Short mmCIF file of C-alpha atoms in Angstrom, two decimals:
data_model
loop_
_atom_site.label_atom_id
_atom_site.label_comp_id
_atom_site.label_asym_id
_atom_site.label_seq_id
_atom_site.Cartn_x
_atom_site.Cartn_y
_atom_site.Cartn_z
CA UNK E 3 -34.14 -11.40 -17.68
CA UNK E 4 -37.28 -13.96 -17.31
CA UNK E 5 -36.67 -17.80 -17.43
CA UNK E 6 -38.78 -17.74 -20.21
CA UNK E 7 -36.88 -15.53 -22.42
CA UNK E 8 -33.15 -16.87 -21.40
CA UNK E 9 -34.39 -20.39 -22.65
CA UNK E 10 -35.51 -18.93 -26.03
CA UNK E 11 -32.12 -17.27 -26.00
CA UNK E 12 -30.37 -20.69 -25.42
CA UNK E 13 -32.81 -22.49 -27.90
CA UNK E 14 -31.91 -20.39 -30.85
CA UNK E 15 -28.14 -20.20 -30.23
CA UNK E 16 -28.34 -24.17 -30.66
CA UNK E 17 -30.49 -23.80 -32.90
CA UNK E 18 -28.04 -20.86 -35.32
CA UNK E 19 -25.26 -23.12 -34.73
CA UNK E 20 -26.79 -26.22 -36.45
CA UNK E 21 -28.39 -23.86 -39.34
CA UNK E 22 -24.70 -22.34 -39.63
CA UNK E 23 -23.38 -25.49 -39.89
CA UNK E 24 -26.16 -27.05 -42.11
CA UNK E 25 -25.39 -24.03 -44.59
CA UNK E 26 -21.65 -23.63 -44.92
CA UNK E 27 -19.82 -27.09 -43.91
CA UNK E 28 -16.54 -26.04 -42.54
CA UNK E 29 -13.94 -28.21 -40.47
CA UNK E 30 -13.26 -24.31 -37.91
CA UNK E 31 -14.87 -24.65 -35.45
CA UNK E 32 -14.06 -20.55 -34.68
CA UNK E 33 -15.68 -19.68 -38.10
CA UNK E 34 -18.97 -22.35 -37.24
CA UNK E 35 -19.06 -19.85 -34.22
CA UNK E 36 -18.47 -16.56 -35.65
CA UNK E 37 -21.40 -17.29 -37.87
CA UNK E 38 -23.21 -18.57 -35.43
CA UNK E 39 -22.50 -15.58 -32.85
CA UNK E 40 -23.34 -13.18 -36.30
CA UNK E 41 -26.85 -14.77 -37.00
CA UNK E 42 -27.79 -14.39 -32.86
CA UNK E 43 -26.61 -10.56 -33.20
CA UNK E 44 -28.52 -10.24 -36.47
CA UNK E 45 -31.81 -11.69 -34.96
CA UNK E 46 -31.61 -10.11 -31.21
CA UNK E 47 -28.70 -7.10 -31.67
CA UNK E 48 -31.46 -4.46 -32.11
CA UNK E 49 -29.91 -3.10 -35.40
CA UNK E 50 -26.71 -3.17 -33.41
CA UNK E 51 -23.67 -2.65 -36.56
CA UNK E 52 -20.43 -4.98 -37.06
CA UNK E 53 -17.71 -2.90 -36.62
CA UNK E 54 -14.23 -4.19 -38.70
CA UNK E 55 -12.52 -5.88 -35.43
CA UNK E 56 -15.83 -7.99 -35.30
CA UNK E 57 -18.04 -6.43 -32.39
CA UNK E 58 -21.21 -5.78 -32.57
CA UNK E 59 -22.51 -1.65 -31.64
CA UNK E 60 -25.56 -0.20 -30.76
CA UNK E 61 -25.68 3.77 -29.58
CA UNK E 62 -27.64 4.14 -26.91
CA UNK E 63 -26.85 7.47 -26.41
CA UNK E 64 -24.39 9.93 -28.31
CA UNK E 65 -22.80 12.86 -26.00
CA UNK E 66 -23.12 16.57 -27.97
CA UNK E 67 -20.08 18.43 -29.01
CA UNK E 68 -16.87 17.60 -29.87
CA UNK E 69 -15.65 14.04 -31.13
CA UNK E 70 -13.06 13.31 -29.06
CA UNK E 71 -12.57 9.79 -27.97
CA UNK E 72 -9.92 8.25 -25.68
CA UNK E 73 -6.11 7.78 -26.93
CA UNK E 74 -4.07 5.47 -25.73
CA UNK E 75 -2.69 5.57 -22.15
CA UNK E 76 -5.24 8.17 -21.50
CA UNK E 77 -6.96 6.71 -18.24
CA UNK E 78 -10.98 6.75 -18.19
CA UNK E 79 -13.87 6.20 -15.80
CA UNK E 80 -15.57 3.48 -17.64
CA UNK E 81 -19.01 2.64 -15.92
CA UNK E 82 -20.27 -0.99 -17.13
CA UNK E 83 -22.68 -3.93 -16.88
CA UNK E 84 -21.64 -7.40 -18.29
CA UNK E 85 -24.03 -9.90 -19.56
CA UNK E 86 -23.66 -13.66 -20.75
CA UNK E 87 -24.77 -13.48 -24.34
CA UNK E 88 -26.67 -16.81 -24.40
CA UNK E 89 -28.77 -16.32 -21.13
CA UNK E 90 -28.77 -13.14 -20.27
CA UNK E 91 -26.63 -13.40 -17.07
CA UNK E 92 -25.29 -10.52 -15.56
CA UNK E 93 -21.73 -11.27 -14.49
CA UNK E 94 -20.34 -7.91 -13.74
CA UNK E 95 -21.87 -4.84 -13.10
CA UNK E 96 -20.77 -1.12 -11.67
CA UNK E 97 -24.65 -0.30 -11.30
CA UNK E 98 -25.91 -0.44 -7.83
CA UNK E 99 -29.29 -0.41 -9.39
CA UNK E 100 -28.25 -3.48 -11.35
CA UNK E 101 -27.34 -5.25 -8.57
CA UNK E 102 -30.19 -4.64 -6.47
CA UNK E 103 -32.28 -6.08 -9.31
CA UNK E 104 -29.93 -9.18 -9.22
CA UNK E 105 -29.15 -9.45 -5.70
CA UNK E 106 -25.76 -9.07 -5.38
CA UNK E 107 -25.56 -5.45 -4.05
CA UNK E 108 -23.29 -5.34 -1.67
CA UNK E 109 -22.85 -2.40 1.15
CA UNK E 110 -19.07 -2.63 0.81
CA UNK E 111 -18.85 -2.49 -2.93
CA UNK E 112 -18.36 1.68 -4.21
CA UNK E 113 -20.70 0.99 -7.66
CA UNK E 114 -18.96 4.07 -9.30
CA UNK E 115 -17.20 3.93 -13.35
CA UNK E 116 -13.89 1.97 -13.55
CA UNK E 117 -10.91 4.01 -13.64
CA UNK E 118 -8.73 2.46 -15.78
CA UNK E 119 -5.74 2.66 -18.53
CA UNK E 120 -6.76 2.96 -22.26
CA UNK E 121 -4.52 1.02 -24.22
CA UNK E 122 -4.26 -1.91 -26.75
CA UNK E 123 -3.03 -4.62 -24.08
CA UNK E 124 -4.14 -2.80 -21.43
CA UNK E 125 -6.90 -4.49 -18.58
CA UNK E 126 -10.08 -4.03 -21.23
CA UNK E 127 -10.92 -7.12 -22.83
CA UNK E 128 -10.21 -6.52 -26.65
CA UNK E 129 -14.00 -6.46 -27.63
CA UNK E 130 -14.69 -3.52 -25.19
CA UNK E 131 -10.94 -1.81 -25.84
CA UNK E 132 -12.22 -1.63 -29.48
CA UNK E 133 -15.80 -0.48 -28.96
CA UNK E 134 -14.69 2.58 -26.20
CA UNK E 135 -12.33 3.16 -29.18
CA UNK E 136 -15.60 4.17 -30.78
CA UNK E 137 -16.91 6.43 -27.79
CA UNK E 138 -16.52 10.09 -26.92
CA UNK E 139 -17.11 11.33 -23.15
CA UNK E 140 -20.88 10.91 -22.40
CA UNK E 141 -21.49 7.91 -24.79
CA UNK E 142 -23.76 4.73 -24.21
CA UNK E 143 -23.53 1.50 -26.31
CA UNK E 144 -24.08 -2.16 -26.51
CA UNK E 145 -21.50 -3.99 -27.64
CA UNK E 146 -22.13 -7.58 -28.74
CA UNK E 147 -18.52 -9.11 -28.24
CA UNK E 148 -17.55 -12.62 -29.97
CA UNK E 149 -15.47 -15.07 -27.23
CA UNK E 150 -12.04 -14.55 -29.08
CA UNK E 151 -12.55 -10.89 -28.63
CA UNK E 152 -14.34 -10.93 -24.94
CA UNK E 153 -12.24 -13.55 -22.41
CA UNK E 154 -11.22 -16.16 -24.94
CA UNK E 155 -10.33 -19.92 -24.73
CA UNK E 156 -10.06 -19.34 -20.75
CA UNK E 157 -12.93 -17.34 -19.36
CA UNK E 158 -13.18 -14.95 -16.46
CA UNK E 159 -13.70 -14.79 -12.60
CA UNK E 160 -14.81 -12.04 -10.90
CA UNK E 161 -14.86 -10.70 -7.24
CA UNK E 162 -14.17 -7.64 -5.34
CA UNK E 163 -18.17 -7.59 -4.87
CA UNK E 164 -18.72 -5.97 -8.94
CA UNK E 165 -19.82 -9.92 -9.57
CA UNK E 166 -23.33 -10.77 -10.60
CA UNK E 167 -25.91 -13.34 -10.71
CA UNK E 168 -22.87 -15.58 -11.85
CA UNK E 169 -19.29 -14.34 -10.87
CA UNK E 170 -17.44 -16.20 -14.02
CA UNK E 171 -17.33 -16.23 -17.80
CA UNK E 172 -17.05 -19.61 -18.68
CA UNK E 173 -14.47 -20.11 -21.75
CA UNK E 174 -15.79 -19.56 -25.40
CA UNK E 175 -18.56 -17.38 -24.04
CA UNK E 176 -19.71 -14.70 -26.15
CA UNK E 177 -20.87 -11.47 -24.15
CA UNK E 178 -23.05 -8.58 -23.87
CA UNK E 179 -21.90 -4.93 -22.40
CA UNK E 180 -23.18 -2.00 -21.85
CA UNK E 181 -21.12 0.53 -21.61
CA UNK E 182 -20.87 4.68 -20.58
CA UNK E 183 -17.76 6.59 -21.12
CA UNK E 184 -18.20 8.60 -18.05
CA UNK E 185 -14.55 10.87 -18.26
CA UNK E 186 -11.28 11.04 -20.23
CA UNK E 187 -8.52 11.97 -18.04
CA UNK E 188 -5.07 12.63 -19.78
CA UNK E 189 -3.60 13.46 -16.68
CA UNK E 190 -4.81 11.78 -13.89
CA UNK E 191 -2.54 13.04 -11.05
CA UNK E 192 -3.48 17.09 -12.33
CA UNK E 193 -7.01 15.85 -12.73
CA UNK E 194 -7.53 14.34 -8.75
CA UNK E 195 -5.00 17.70 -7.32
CA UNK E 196 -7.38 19.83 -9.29
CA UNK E 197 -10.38 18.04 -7.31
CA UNK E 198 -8.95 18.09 -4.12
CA UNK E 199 -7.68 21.72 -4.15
CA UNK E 200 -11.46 22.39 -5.34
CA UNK E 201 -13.11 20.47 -2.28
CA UNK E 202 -10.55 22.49 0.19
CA UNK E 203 -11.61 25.44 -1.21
CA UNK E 204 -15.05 24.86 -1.02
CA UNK E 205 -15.89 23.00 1.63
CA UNK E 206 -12.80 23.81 4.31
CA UNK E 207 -11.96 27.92 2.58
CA UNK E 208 -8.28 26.48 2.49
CA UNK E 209 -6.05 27.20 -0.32
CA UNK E 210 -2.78 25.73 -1.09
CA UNK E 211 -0.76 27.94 1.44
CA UNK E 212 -3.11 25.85 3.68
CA UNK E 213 -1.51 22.70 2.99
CA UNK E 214 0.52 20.44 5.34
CA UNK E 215 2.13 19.11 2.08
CA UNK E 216 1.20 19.89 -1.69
CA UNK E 217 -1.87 17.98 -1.92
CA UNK E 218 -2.57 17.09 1.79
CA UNK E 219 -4.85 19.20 3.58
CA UNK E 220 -6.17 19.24 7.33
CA UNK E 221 -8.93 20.75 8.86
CA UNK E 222 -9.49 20.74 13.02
CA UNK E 223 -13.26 20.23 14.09
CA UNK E 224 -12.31 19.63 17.58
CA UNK E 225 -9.79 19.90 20.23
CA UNK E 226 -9.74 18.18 23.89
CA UNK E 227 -8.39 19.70 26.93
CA UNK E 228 -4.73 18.03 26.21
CA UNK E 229 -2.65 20.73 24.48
CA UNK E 230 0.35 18.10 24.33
CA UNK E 231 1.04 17.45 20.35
CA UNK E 232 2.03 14.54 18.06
CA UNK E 233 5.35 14.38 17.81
CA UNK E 234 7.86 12.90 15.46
CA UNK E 235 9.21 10.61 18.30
CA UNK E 236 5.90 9.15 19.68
CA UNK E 237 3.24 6.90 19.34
CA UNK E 238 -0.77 7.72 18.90
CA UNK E 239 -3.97 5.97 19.57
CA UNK E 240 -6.43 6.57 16.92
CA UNK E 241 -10.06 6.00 15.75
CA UNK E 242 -10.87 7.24 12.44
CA UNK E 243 -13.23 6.73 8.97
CA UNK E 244 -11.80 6.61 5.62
CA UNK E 245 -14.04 7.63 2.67
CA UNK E 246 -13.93 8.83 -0.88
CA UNK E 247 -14.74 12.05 -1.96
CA UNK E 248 -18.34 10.93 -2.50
CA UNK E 249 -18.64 10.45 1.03
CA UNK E 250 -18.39 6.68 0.63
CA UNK E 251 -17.60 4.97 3.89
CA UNK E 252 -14.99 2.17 2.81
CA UNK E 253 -13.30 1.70 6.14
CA UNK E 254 -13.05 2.41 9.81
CA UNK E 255 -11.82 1.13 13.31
CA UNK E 256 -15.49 2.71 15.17
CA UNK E 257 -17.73 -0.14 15.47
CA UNK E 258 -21.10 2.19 15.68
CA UNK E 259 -20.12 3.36 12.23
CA UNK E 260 -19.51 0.30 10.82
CA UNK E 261 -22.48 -0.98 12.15
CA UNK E 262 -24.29 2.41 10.49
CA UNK E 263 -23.08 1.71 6.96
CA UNK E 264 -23.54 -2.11 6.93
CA UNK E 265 -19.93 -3.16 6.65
CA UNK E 266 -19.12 -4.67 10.16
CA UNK E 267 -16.82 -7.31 10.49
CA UNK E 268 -17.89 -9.49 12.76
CA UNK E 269 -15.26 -11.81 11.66
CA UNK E 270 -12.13 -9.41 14.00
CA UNK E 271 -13.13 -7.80 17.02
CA UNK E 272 -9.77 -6.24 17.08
CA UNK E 273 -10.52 -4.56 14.25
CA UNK E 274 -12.28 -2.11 16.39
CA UNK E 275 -9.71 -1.22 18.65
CA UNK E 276 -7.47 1.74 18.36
CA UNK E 277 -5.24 1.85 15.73
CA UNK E 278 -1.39 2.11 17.17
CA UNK E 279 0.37 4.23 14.67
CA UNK E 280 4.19 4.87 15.50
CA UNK E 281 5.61 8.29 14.28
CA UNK E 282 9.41 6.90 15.54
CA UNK E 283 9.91 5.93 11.94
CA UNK E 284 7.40 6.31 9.10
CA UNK E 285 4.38 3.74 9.84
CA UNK E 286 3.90 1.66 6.78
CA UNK E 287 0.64 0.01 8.32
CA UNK E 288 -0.90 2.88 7.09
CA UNK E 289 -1.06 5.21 4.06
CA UNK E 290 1.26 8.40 4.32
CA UNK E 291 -1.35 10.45 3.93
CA UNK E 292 -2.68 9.42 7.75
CA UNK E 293 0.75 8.86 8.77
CA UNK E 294 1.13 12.85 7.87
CA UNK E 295 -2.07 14.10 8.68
CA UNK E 296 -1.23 12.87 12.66
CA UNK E 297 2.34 14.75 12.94
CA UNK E 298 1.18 17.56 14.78
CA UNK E 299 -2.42 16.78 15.96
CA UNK E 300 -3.14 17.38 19.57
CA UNK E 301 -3.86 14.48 21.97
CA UNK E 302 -8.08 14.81 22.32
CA UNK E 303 -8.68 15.86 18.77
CA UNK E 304 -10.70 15.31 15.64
CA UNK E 305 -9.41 16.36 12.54
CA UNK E 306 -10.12 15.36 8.93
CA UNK E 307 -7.59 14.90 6.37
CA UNK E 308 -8.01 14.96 2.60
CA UNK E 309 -5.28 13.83 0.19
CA UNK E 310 -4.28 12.99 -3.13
CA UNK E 311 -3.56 9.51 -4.27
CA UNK E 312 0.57 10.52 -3.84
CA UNK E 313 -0.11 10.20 -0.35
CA UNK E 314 -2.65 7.18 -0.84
CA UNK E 315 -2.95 4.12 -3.32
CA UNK E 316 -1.09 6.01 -5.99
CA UNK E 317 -1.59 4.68 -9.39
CA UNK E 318 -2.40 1.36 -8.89
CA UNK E 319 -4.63 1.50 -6.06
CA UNK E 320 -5.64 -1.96 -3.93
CA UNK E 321 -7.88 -4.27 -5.28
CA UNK E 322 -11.07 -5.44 -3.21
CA UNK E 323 -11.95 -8.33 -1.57
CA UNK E 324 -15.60 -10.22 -0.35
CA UNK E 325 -15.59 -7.93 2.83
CA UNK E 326 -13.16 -4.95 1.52
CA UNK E 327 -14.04 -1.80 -1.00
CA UNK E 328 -11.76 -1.60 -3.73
CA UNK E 329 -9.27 1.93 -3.49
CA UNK E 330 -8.96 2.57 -7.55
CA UNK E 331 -6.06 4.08 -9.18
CA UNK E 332 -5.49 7.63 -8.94
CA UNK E 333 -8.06 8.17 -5.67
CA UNK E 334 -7.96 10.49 -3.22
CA UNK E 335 -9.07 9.81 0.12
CA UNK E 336 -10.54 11.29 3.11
CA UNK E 337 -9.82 10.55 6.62
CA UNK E 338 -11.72 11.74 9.80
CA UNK E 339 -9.18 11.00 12.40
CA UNK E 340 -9.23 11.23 16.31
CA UNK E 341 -5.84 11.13 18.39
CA UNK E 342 -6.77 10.00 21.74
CA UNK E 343 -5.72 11.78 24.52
CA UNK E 344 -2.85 10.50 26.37
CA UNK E 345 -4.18 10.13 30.07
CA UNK E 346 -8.23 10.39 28.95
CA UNK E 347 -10.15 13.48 28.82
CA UNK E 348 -13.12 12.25 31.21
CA UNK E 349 -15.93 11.38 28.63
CA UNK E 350 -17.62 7.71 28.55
CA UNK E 351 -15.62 7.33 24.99
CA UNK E 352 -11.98 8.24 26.58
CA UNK E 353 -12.10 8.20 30.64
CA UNK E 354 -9.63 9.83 33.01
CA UNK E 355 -7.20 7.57 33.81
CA UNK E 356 -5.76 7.98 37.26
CA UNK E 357 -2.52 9.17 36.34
CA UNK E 358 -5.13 12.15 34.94
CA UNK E 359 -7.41 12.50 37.79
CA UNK E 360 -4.23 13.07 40.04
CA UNK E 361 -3.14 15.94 37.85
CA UNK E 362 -6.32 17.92 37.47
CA UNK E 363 -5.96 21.48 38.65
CA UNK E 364 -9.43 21.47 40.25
CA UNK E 365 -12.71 19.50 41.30
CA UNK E 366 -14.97 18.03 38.37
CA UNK E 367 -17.88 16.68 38.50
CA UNK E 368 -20.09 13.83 36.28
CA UNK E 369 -17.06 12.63 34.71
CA UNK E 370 -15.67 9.19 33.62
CA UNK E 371 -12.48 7.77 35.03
CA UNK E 372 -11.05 4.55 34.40
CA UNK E 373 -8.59 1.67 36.52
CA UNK E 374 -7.92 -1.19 38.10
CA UNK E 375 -9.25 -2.69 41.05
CA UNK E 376 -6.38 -3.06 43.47
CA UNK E 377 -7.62 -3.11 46.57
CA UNK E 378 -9.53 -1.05 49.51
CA UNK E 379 -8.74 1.35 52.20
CA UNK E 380 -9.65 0.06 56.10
CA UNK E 381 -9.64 3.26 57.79
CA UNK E 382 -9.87 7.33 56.55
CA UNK E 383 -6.25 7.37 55.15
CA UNK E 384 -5.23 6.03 51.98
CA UNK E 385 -1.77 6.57 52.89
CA UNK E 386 -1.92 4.58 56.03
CA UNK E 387 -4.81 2.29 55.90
CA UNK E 388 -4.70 1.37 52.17
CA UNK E 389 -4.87 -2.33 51.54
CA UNK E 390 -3.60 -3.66 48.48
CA UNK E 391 -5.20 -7.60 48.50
CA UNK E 392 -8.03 -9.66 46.91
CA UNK E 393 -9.39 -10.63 50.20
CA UNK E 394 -10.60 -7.96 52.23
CA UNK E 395 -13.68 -7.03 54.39
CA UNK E 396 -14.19 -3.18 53.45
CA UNK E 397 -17.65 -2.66 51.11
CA UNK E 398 -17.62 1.09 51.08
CA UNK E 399 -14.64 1.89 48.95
CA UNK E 400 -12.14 0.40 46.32
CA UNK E 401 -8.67 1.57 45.10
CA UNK E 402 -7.79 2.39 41.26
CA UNK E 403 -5.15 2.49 39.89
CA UNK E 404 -3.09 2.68 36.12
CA UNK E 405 -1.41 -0.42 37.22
CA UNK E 406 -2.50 -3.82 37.95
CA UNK E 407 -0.05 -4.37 40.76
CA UNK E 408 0.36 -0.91 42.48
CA UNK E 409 0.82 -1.02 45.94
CA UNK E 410 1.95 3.00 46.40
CA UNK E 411 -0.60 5.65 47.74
CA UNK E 412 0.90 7.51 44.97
CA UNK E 413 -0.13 5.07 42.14
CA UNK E 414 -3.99 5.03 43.80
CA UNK E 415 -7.08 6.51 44.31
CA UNK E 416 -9.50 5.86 46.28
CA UNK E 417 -12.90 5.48 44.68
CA UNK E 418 -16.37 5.90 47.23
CA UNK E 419 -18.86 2.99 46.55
CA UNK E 420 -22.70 4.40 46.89
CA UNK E 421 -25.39 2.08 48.87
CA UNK E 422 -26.83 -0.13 46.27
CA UNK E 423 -26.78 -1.86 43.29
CA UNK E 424 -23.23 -0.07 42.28
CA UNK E 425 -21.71 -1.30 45.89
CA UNK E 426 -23.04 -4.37 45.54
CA UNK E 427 -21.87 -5.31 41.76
CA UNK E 428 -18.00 -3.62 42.59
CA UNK E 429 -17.36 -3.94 46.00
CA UNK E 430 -13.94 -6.26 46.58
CA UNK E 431 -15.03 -8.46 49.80
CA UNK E 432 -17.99 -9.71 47.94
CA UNK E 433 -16.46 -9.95 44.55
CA UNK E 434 -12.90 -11.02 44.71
CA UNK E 435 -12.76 -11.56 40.90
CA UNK E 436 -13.13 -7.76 40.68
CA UNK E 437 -9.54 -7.49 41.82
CA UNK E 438 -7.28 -6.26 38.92
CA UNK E 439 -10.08 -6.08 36.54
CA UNK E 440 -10.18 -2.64 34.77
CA UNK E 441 -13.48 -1.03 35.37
CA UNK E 442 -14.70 2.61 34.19
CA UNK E 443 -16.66 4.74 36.77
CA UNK E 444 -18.76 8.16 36.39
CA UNK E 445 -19.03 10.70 39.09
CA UNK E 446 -17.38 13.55 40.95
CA UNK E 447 -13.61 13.66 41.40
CA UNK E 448 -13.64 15.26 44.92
CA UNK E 449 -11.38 14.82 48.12
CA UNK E 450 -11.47 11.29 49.62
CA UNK E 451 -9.66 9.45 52.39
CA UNK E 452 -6.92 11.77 52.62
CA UNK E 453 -6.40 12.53 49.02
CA UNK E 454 -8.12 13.38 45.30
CA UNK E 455 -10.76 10.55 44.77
CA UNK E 456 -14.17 9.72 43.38
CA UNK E 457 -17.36 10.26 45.26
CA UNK E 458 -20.98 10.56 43.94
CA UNK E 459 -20.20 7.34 41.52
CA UNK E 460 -24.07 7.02 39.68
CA UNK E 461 -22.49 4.61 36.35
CA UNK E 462 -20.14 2.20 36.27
CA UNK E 463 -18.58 -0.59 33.43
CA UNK E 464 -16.98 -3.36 34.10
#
């Protein structure tokens, strides 16, 4: 709304007040503003019609078919933009396009309805519990809604990143909302199993014999070379993305995709580690729906998981935050989830570690290990020439190993350091801080110095 139009708006409020008053001298001050709030609505409420409680209603838009609107306790998806009468300010909104046009969008905010209880004392302000009293599924109003019936003698805050131009309502403060009945749900917890069994069907061909529990479904869309599984007794690394069913990313531990959908944290780099998730007892750090979905997994893959809110936020949900996306009641989620493999599996994202490259069953070539620097070999044996120091003289070669003190041939391998930039950056005489730092290497794991090693080294990361 134009400066120019929210000062007429605040001009005539003032100036129905004093006419109110002028006309009909009364020592209440809530009547003075009930007739003041009436003569606004009568001069800018479009034709909009008092309803008995008090509200103001204008149809915007009447669904076809049957009148049916909401009972109480049924739960709805209410989709809403909230307005300061006297200005215009939007202080709420569940329109992305709305907020946009304000400038409070926000990337991790999911603008979708409000699923919420119907009921007298329920959540709804009273103004708006009356008026979607009104509505059947499919119906837009404007409701005009007096201060004793909107947030009262109090006011309002609002966060969770639905807040508008202003995030408050500041007590006494009559408001405009528009409102859509988007659904009526009687039964919430049939109505999301119903979804989710759809999506399975549809997207995955699973049915319910499918299911790892009722309502919990998996789907594998990649395995790694490990064929060890998750067990009940063990503990697993993980990466994953959670969404809704929309496909809305609200959370993940992969920096690139957080990065992709704008809702980085720069505030934790930890964040973007793996997630350690311990299936000893049941991990309450995470929803049981994950915790589930992992049981069973091999080490190397990629799975997604899809689950109803039983396994999730249940019926309350988890309210949002300035840099969190508010899980509503009654959602079910999606998970893509990785289980990294337990000694590496030789890519750049999860490198052999040398426990691994000791175990392979053959040669391999271009692939990624990972270690620390422990030391060097001075001679063509790491068994008998192995030197496991800071300060040495050897530039051709380093040692690897899991551990940061090894000093076994056993525990080592011996890596082959190519003329160059890649000698010069890693090599131990030259670079004694190298020693115990964990470095990642790519290049061919071949016989070396007496044993399995690394030759042909063309990338490295310290």
């Amino acid at each position: 709304m134009n400066k120019a139009v929210r000062i007429a708006w605040a001009v005539s409020i003032v100036a129905i007040v004093a006419a109110s008053c002028a006309k009909e001298p009364s020592d209440n001050l809530g009547e003075k503003q009930m007739a003041a709030f009436d003569a606004w609505v009568g001069l800018y409420g479009d034709g909009a019609e008092k309803q008995p409680s008090g509200i103001y209603i204008k149809k915007l838009h009447s669904a076809s078919g049957v009148i049916k609107p909401p009972v109480e306790y049924d739960w709805i998806q209410l989709d809403y933009t909230g307005r300061i009468m006297v200005d215009g300010d939007v202080f709420v909104t569940r329109d992305s396009a709305v907020a946009v046009e304000q400038g409070t969008f926000e990337y991790f905010t999911h603008y979708v309805p409000q699923m919420i209880q119907f009921y007298e004392d329920g959540d709804l302000p009273r103004g708006v519990y009356d008026a979607v009293g009104t509505m059947n599924e499919g119906d837009r109003v404007r409701v005009y809604v007096p201060y004793t019936l909107a947030y009262g003698n109090y006011g309002r805050s609002f966060t969770g990143g639905y807040q508008g131009q202003v995030s408050s309502v500041p007590a006494q403060t009559p408001i405009i909302m528009d409102l859509e009945l988007k659904k009526i749900i009687s039964d919430p917890l049939r109505d999301e199993s119903n979804e989710v069994a759809q999506y399975a069907s549809r997207n995955w061909g699973q049915t319910i014999a499918d299911t790892l529990k009722t309502g919990l479904y998996r789907r594998s869309l990649r395995t790694g070379l490990d064929t060890a599984t998750v067990k009940d007794d063990s503990i697993a690394y993980v990466y994953y993305v959670g969404r809704f069913m929309d496909g809305f990313v609200f959370d993940t531990n992969i920096a690139d995709t957080a990065r992709k959908y704008h809702i980085y944290d720069n505030s934790s780099s930890s964040k973007y580690d793996s997630l350690v998730v311990s299936l000893k007892s049941e991990d309450t750090s995470v929803v049981r729906g994950f915790y589930e979905a992992i049981k069973g997994m091999r080490y190397g893959e990629t799975a997604e998981a899809l689950f109803t809110s039983t396994y999730g936020y249940g019926s309350t949900g988890q309210a949002g935050t300035s840099t969190t996306t508010e899980i509503p009641p009654y959602a079910p989620l999606m998970f893509t989830i990785e289980v990294i493999p337990l000694n590496g599996d030789g890519t750049a994202q999860h490198p052999y570690n040398i426990t691994a490259v000791k175990g392979l069953p053959q040669e391999e070539s271009n692939v990624w290990i990972t270690g620390y620097i422990v030391g060097v070999v001075d001679g063509t044996s790491v068994e008998e020439n192995a030197q496991y120091a800071q300060t040495v003289s050897v530039k051709t070669n380093i040692l690897l190993s899991d551990k940061r003190t090894a000093k076994k041939a056993s525990e080592v391998i011996a890596v082959e350091l190519p003329e160059g930039p890649i000698r010069d950056a890693l090599n131990l005489a030259d670079n004694k801080l190298n020693y115990r730092v964990k470095i990642a290497l790519k290049g061919n794991i071949r016989p070396y110095l007496g044993q399995r090693g690394m030759t042909g080294v063309t990338q490295y990361v310290k």
